[in-house]
Short mmCIF file of C-alpha atoms in Angstrom, two decimals:
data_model
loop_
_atom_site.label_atom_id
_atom_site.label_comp_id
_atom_site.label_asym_id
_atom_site.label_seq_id
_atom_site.Cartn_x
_atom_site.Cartn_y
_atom_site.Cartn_z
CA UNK A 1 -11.88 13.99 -22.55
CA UNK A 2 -10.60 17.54 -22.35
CA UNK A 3 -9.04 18.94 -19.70
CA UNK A 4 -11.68 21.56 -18.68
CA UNK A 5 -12.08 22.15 -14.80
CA UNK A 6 -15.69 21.92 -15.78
CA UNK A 7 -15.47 18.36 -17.58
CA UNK A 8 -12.71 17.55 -14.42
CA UNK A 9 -15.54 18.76 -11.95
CA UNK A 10 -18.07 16.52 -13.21
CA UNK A 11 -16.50 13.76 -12.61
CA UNK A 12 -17.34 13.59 -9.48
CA UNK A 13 -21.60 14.01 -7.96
CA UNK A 14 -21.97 14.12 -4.20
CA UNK A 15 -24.67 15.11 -2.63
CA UNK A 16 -24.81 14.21 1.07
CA UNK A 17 -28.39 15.66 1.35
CA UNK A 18 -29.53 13.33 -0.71
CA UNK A 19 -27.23 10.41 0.76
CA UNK A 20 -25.83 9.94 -2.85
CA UNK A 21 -22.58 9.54 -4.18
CA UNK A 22 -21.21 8.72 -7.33
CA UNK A 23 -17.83 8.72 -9.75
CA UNK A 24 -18.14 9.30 -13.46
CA UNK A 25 -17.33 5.65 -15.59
CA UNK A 26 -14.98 7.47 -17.52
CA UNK A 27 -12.36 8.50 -14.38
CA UNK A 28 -11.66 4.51 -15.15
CA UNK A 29 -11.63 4.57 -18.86
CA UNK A 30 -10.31 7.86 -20.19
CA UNK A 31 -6.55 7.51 -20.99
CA UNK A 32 -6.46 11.74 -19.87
CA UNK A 33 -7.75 11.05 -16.78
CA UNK A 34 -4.42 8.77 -16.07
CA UNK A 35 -2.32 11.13 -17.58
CA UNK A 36 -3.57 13.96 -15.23
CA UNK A 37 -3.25 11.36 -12.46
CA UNK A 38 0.08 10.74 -12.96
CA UNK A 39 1.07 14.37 -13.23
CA UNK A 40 -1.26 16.10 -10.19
CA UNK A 41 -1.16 12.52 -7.58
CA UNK A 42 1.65 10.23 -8.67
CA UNK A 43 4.33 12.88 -9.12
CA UNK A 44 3.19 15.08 -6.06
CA UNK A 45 1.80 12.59 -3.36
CA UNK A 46 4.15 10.68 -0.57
CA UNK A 47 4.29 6.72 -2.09
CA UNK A 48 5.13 3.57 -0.45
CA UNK A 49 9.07 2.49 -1.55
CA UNK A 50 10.46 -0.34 0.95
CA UNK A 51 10.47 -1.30 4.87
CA UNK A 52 13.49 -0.51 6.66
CA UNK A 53 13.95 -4.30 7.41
CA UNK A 54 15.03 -4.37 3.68
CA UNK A 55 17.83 -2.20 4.25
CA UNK A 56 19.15 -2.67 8.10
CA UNK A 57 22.94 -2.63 7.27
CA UNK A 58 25.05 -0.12 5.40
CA UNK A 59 25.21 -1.01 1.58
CA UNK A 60 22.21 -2.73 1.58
CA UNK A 61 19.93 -1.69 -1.04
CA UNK A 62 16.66 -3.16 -3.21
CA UNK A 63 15.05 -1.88 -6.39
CA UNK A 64 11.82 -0.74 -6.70
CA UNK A 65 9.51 1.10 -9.58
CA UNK A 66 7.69 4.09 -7.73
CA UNK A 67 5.99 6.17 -8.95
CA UNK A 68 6.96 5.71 -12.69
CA UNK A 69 10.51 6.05 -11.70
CA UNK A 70 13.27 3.36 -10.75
CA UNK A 71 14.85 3.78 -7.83
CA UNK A 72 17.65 2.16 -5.51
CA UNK A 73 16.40 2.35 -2.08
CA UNK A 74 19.87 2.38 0.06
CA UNK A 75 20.91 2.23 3.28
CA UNK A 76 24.02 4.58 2.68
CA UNK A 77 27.22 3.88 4.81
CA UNK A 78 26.36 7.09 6.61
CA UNK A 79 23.33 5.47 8.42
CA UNK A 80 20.71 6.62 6.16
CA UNK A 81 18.53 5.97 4.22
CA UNK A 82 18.63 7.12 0.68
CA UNK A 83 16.31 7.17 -2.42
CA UNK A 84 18.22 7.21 -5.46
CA UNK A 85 17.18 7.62 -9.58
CA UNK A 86 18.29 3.87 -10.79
CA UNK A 87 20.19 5.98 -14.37
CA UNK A 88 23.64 6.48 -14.36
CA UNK A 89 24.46 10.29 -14.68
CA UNK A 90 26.25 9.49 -18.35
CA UNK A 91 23.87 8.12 -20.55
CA UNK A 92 20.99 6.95 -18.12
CA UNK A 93 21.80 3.26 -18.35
CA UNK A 94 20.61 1.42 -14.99
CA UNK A 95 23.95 1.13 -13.15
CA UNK A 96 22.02 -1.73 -10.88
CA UNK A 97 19.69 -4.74 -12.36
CA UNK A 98 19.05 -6.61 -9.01
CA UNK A 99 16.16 -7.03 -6.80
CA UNK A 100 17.95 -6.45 -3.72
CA UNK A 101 21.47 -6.98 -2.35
CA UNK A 102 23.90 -5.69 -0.49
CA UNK A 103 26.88 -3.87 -2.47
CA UNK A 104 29.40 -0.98 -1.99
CA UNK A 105 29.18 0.51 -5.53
CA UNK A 106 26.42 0.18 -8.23
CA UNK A 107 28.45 0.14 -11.73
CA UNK A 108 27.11 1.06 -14.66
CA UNK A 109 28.00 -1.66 -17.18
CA UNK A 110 27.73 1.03 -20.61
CA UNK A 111 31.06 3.08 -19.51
CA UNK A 112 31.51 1.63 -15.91
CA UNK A 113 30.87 4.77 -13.92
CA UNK A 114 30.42 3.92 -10.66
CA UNK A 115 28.54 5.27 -7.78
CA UNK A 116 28.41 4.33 -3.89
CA UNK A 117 25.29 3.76 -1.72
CA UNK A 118 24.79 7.51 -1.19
CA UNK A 119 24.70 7.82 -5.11
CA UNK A 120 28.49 9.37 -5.31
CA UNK A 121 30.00 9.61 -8.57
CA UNK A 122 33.31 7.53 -7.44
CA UNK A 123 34.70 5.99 -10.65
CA UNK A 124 34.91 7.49 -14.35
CA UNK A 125 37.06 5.27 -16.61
CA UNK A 126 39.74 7.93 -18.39
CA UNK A 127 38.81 10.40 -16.30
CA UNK A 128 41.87 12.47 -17.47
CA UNK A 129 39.81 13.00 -21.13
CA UNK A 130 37.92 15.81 -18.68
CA UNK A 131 40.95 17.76 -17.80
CA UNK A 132 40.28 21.39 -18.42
CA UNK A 133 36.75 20.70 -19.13
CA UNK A 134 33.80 21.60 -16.79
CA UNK A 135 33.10 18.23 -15.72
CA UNK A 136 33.22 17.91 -11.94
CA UNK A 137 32.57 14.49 -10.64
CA UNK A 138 31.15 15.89 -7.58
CA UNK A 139 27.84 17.47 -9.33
CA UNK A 140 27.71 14.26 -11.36
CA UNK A 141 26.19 11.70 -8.47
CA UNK A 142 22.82 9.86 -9.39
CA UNK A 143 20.23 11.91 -9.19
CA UNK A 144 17.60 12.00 -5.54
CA UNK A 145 13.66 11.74 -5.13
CA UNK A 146 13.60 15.24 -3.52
CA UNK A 147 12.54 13.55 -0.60
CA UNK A 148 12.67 10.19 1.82
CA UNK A 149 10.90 9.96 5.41
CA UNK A 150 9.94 6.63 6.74
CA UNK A 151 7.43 6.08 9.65
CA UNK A 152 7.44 3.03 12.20
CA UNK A 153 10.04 1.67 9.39
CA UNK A 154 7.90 2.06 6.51
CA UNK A 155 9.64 4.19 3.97
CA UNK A 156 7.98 6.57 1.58
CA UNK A 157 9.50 9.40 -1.04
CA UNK A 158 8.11 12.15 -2.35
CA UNK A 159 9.50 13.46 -6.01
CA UNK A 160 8.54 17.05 -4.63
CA UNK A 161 10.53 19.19 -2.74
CA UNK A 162 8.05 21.29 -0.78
CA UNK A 163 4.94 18.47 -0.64
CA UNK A 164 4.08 18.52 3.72
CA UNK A 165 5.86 16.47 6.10
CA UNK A 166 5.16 12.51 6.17
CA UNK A 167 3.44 12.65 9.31
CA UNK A 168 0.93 15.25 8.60
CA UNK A 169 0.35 13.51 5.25
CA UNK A 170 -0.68 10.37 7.20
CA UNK A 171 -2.93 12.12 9.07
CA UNK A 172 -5.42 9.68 10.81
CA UNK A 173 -3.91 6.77 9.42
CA UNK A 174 -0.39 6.95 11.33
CA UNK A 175 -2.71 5.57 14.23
CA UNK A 176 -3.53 2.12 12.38
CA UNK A 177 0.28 2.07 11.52
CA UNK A 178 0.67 2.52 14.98
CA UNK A 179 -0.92 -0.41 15.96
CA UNK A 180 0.07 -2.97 13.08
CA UNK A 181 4.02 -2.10 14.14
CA UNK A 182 3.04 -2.16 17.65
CA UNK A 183 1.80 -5.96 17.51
CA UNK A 184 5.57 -7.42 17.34
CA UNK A 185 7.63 -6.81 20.36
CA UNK A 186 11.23 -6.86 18.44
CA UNK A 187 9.95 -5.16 15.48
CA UNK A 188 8.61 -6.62 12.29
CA UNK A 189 10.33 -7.63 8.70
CA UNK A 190 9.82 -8.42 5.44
CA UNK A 191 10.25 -11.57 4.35
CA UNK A 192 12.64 -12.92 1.75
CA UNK A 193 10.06 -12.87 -1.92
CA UNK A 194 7.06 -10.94 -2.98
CA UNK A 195 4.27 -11.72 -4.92
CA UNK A 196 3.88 -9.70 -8.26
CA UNK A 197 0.71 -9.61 -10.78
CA UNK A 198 -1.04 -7.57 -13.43
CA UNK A 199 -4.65 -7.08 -13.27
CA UNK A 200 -6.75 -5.38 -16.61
CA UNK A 201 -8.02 -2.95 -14.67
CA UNK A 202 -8.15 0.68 -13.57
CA UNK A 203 -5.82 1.77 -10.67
CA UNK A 204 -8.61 2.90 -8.65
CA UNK A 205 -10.89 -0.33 -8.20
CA UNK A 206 -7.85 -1.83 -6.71
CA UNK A 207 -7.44 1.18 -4.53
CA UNK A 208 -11.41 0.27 -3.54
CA UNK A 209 -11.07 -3.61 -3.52
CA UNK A 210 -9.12 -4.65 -0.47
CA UNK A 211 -10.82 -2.04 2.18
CA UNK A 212 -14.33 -2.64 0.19
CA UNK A 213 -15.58 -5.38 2.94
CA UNK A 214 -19.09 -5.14 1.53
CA UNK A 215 -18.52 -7.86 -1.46
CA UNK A 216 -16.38 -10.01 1.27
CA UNK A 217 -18.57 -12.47 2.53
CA UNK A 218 -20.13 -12.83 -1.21
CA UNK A 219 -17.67 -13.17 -3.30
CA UNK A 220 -15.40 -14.94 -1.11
CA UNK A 221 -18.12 -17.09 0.50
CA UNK A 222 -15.95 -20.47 -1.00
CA UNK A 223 -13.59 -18.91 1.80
CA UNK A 224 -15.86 -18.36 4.12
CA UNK A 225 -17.03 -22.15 4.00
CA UNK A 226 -14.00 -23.59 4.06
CA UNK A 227 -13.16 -21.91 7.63
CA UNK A 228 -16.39 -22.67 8.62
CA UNK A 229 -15.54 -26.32 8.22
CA UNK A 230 -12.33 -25.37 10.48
CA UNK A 231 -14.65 -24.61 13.35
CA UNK A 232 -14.54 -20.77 12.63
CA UNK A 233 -16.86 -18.82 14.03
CA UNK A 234 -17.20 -16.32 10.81
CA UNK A 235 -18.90 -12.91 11.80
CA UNK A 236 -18.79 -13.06 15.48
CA UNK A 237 -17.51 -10.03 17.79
CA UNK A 238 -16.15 -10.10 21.16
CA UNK A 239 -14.57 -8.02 23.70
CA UNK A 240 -16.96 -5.29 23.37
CA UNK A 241 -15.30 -3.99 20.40
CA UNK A 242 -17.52 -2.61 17.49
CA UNK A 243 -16.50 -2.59 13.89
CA UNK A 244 -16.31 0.10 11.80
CA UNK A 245 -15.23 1.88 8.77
CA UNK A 246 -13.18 4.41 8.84
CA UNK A 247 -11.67 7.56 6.50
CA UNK A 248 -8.47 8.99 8.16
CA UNK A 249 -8.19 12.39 5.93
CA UNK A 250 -5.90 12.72 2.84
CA UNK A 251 -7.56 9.68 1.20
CA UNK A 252 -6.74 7.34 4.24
CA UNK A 253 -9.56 4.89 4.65
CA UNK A 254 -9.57 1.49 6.58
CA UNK A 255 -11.99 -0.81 8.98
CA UNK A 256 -11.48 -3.01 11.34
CA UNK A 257 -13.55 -5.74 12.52
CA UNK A 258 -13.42 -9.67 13.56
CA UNK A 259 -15.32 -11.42 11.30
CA UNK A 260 -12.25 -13.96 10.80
CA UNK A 261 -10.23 -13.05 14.01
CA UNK A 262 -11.72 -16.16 15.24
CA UNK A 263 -9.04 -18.25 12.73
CA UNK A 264 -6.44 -17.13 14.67
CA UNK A 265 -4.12 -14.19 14.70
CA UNK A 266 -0.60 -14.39 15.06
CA UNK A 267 0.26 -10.97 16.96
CA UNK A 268 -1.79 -12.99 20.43
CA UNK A 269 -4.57 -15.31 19.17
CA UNK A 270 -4.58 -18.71 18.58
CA UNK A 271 -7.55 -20.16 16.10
CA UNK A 272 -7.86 -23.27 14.14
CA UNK A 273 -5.99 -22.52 11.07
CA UNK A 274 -3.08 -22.92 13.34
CA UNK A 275 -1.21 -25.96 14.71
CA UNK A 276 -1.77 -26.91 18.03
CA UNK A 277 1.71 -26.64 18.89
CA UNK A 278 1.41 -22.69 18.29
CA UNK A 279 -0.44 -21.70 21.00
CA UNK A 280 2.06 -21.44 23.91
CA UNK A 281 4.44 -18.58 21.69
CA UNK A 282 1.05 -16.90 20.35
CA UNK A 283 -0.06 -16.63 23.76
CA UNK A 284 3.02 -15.64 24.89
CA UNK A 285 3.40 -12.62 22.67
CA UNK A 286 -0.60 -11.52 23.83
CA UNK A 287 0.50 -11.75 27.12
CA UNK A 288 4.17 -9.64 26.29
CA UNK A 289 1.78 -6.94 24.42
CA UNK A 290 -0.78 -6.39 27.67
CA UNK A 291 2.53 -5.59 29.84
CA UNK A 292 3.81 -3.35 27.33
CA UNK A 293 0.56 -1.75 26.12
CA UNK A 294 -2.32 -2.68 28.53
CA UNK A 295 -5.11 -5.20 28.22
CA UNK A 296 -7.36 -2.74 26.11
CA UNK A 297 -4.89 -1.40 23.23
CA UNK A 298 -3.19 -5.17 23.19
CA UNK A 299 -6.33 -6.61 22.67
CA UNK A 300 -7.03 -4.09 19.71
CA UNK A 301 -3.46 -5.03 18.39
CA UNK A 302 -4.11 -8.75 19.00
CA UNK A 303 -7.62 -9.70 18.21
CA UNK A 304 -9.04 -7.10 15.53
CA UNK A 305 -8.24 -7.46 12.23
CA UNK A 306 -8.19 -4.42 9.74
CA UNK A 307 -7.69 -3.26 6.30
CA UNK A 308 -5.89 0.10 5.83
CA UNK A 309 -5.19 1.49 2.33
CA UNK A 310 -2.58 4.82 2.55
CA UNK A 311 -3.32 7.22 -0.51
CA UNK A 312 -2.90 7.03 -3.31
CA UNK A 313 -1.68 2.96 -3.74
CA UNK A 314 -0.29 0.96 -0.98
CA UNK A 315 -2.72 -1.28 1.74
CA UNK A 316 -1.75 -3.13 4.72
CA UNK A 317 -3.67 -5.80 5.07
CA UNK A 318 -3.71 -7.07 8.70
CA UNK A 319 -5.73 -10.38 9.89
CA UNK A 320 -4.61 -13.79 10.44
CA UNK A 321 -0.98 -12.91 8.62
CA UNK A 322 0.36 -8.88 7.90
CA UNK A 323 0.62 -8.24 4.42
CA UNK A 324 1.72 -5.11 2.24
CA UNK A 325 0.95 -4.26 -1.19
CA UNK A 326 1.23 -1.43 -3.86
CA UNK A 327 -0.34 -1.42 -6.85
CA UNK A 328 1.29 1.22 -9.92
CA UNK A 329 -0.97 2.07 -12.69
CA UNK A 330 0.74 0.47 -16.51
CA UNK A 331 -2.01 1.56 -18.51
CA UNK A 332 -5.31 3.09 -17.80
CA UNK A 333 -7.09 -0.36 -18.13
CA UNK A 334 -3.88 -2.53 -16.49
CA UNK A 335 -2.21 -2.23 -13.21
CA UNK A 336 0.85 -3.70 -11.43
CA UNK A 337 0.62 -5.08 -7.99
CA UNK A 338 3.44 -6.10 -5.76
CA UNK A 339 2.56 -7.30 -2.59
CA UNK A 340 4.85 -9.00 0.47
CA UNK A 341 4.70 -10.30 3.80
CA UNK A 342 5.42 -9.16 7.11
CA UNK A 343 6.57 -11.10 10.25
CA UNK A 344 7.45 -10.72 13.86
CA UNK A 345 11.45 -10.78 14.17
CA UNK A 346 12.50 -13.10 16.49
CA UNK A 347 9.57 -15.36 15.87
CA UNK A 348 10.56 -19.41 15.99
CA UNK A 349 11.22 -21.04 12.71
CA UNK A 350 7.75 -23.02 13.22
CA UNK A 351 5.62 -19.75 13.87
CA UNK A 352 7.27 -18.46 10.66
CA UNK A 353 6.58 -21.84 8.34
CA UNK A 354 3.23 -21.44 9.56
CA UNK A 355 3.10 -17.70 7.99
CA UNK A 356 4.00 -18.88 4.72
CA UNK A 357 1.54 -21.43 4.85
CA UNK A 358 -1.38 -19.44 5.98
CA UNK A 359 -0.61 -16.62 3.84
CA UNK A 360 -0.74 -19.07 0.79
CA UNK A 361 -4.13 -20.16 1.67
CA UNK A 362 -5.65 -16.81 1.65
CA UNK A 363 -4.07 -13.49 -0.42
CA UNK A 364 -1.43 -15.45 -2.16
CA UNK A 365 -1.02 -16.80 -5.77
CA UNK A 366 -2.82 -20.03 -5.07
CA UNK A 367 -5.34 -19.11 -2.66
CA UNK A 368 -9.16 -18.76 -1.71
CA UNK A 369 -9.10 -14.55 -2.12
CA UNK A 370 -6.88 -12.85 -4.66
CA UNK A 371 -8.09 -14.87 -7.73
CA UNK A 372 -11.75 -14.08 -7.29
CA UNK A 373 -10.60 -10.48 -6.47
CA UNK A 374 -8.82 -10.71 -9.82
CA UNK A 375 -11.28 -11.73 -11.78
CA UNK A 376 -14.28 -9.77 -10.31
CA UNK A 377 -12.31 -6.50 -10.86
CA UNK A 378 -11.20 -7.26 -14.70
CA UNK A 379 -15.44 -7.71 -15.05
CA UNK A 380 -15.67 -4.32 -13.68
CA UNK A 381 -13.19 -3.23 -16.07
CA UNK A 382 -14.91 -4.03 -19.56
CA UNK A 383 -18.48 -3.12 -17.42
CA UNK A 384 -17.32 0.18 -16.99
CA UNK A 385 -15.94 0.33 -20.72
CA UNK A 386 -19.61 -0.08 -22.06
CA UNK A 387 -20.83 3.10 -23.25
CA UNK A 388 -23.97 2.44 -21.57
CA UNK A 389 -22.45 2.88 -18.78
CA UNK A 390 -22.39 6.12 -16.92
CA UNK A 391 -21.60 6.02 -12.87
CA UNK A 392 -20.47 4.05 -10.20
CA UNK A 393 -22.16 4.41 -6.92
CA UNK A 394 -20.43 4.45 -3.20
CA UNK A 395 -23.81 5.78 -1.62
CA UNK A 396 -23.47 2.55 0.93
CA UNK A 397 -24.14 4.13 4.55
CA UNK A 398 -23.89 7.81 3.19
CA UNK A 399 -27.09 8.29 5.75
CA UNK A 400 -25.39 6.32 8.64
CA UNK A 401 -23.96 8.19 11.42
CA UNK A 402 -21.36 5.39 12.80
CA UNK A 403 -20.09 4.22 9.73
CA UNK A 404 -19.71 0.15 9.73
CA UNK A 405 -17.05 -1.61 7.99
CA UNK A 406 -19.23 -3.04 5.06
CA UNK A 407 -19.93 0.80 3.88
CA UNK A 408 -18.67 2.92 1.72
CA UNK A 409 -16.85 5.86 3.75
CA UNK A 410 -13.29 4.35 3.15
CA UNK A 411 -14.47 4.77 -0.84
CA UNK A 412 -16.12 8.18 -0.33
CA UNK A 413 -13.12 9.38 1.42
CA UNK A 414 -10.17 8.55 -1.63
CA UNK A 415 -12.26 10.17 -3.89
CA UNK A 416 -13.10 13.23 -1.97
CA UNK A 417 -9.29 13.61 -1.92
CA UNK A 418 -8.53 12.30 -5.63
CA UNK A 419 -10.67 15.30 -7.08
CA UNK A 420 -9.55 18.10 -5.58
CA UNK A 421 -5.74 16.75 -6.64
CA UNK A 422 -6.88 16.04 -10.23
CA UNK A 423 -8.95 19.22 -10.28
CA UNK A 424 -5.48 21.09 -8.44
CA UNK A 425 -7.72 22.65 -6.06
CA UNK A 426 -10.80 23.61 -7.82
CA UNK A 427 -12.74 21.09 -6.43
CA UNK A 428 -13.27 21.17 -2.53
CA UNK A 429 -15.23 18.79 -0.42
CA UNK A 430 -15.97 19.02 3.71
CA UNK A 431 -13.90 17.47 5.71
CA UNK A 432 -16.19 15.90 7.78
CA UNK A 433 -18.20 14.68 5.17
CA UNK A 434 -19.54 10.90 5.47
#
């Protein structure tokens, strides 16, 4: 594929007249269109990098791959939180090769320059071999993303200097945030272990899968019987809420609904996945979030589950357990996903066993979701490959004037923000466009 705005612009058809809208096959197939993506998206868009349970106390620090680059994510003995280049300033060897840890200087192990959690050069072996030179150790510090904001203790760099502020890049979606951080009184955390995975496929249908509820009760219908035999009431809505889809600007999309609220929800809802011995603490917390927040926004926090999926690569996925995930393209056909849990702090050691367990029963390594997702989207993968092949469609409820959470909006919406960033601007689409 060249890069012509013309060949860029077709990528893309929508026609809301018409109630169609489709993406070109080759956006998932065409090595150029991943190299433009990392360029104009990955290199220029705010990204998902840690929680700031990760990195409470001074020194602590974990290492993450963002964006294409590897960074130390510190909490700096000044307070704050810093996003450092994981290459020491010599020779670019990583001066740290750990996970996550808690440490007062990262040494690189070539020369042993060392550096402190706010990336200070503090240590050059024969540093008198510079004398008279123009070395200056103070210039020499690892190098920053340009920038580092964090919202409700989610943190998020930017490798651009002048990209907007955080919170006007999360537009519609700081909401949702709002009311996933809002669900634990003390504050959530991250607990200890993540689980990591390739799939052979294209970025983008993973960006699609996890707020796609359409193919839910289909392809995970093995899931759906089993809580069925639980006593779940699968599908059923109470409360007078309504589900819905939703697309928050900027590529935000999400829904919320309670088709498996009834199997219990940790933030204030006990169901049958749970042990009996859980309900006094789970309805403790519902009763702590209606004093704090009132009966109608706790019972939003505490009985609705939703899927939210922050542009370009990172979802929260929030029903019976709250989960976070990112997913980095490797190649255009293979993508990395990382994904971890998070928990109430505070929480007994039984509430927090039961996490574990439930979450292993559902999006983990060994349960009822994540391998048919797996599988499903490597199929779409060498589909979309076939030459034959020439669109895929995300018309669903294009016509529909409240969107519902097994449409297509949340899809619409990424993509009506993906072209105009791969296009850099030549593209526009509405903003209120369905």
């Amino acid at each position: 594929m060249s890069d012509t705005i013309e060949t860029l612009a077709g990528l893309v058809d929508d026609n809301p007249l018409d109630g169609l809208f489709r993406v070109k096959a080759s956006a998932f197939t065409d090595q150029a269109v991943l190299a433009l993506e990392q360029e104009r998206i990955f290199k220029r868009t705010w990204l998902y990098a840690a929680h700031e349970s990760e990195v409470e106390k001074p020194n602590a620090f974990v290492s993450r791959r963002v964006g294409g680059m590897s960074l130390l994510i510190t909490r700096g003995e000044d307070g704050n939180i810093h996003a450092l280049i994981n290459a020491c300033s010599h020779r670019g060897a990583l001066v740290c090769r750990n996970d996550a840890g808690c440490t007062r200087t990262f040494k690189c192990s070539y020369h042993g320059w060392s550096f402190d959690t706010q990336g200070h050069l503090i240590g050059v072996p024969g540093e008198d071999a510079y004398d008279g030179s123009r070395f200056e150790r103070k210039t020499m510090g690892l190098k920053r993303v340009a920038q580092v904001a964090s919202y409700r203790g989610v943190i998020f760099i930017n490798a651009t200097a002048d990209a907007e502020p955080l919170v006007d890049f999360l537009a519609g979606a700081s909401e949702m945030l709002d009311l996933v951080a809002d669900q634990a009184p003390q504050g959530l955390e991250i607990l200890p272990g993540s689980h990591r995975y390739i799939i052979r496929a294209n970025w983008k249908l993973v960006a699609e899968n996890a707020i796609d509820s359409y193919h839910f009760r289909i392809l995970h219908r093995r899931y759906l019987s089993f809580m069925r035999s639980k006593g779940a009431e699968v599908g059923a809505h109470a409360g007078g809420f309504t589900p819905r889809g939703w697309s928050f600007g900027n590529g935000h999309g999400g829904d919320e609904h309670q088709n498996l609220a009834a199997l219990g929800r940790f933030p204030g809802r006990w169901g049958p996945l749970f042990p009996e011995s859980l309900k006094p603490a789970i309805e403790a917390n519902r009763v702590e979030l209606e004093q704090l927040y009132g009966a109608e926004r706790a019972y939003r926090i505490s009985q609705v589950n939703r899927s939210m999926r922050l542009f370009p690569n990172f979802y929260i996925l929030d029903n019976s357990n709250t989960g976070i995930r990112t997913f980095h393209p490797i190649s255009v056909d293979q993508v990395e996903v990382n994904e971890w849990m998070l928990a109430a702090k505070g929480e007994s050691a039984e509430l927090r066993e039961e996490r574990l367990r439930t979450h292993s029963g559902l999006p983990g390594p060994a349960g009822f979701v994540s391998p048919d997702d797996v599988d499903t989207l490597e199929s779409c993968q060498r589909g979309l490959s076939h030459q034959a092949f020439d669109w895929i469609d995300c018309s669903r409820g294009m016509m529909r004037a409240e969107p519902l959470p097994t449409d297509e909006l949340q899809l619409r919406g990424f993509y009506r923000h993906w072209h105009p960033l791969l296009t850099e601007g030549q593209v526009h689409y509405p903003a209120d466009a369905t």
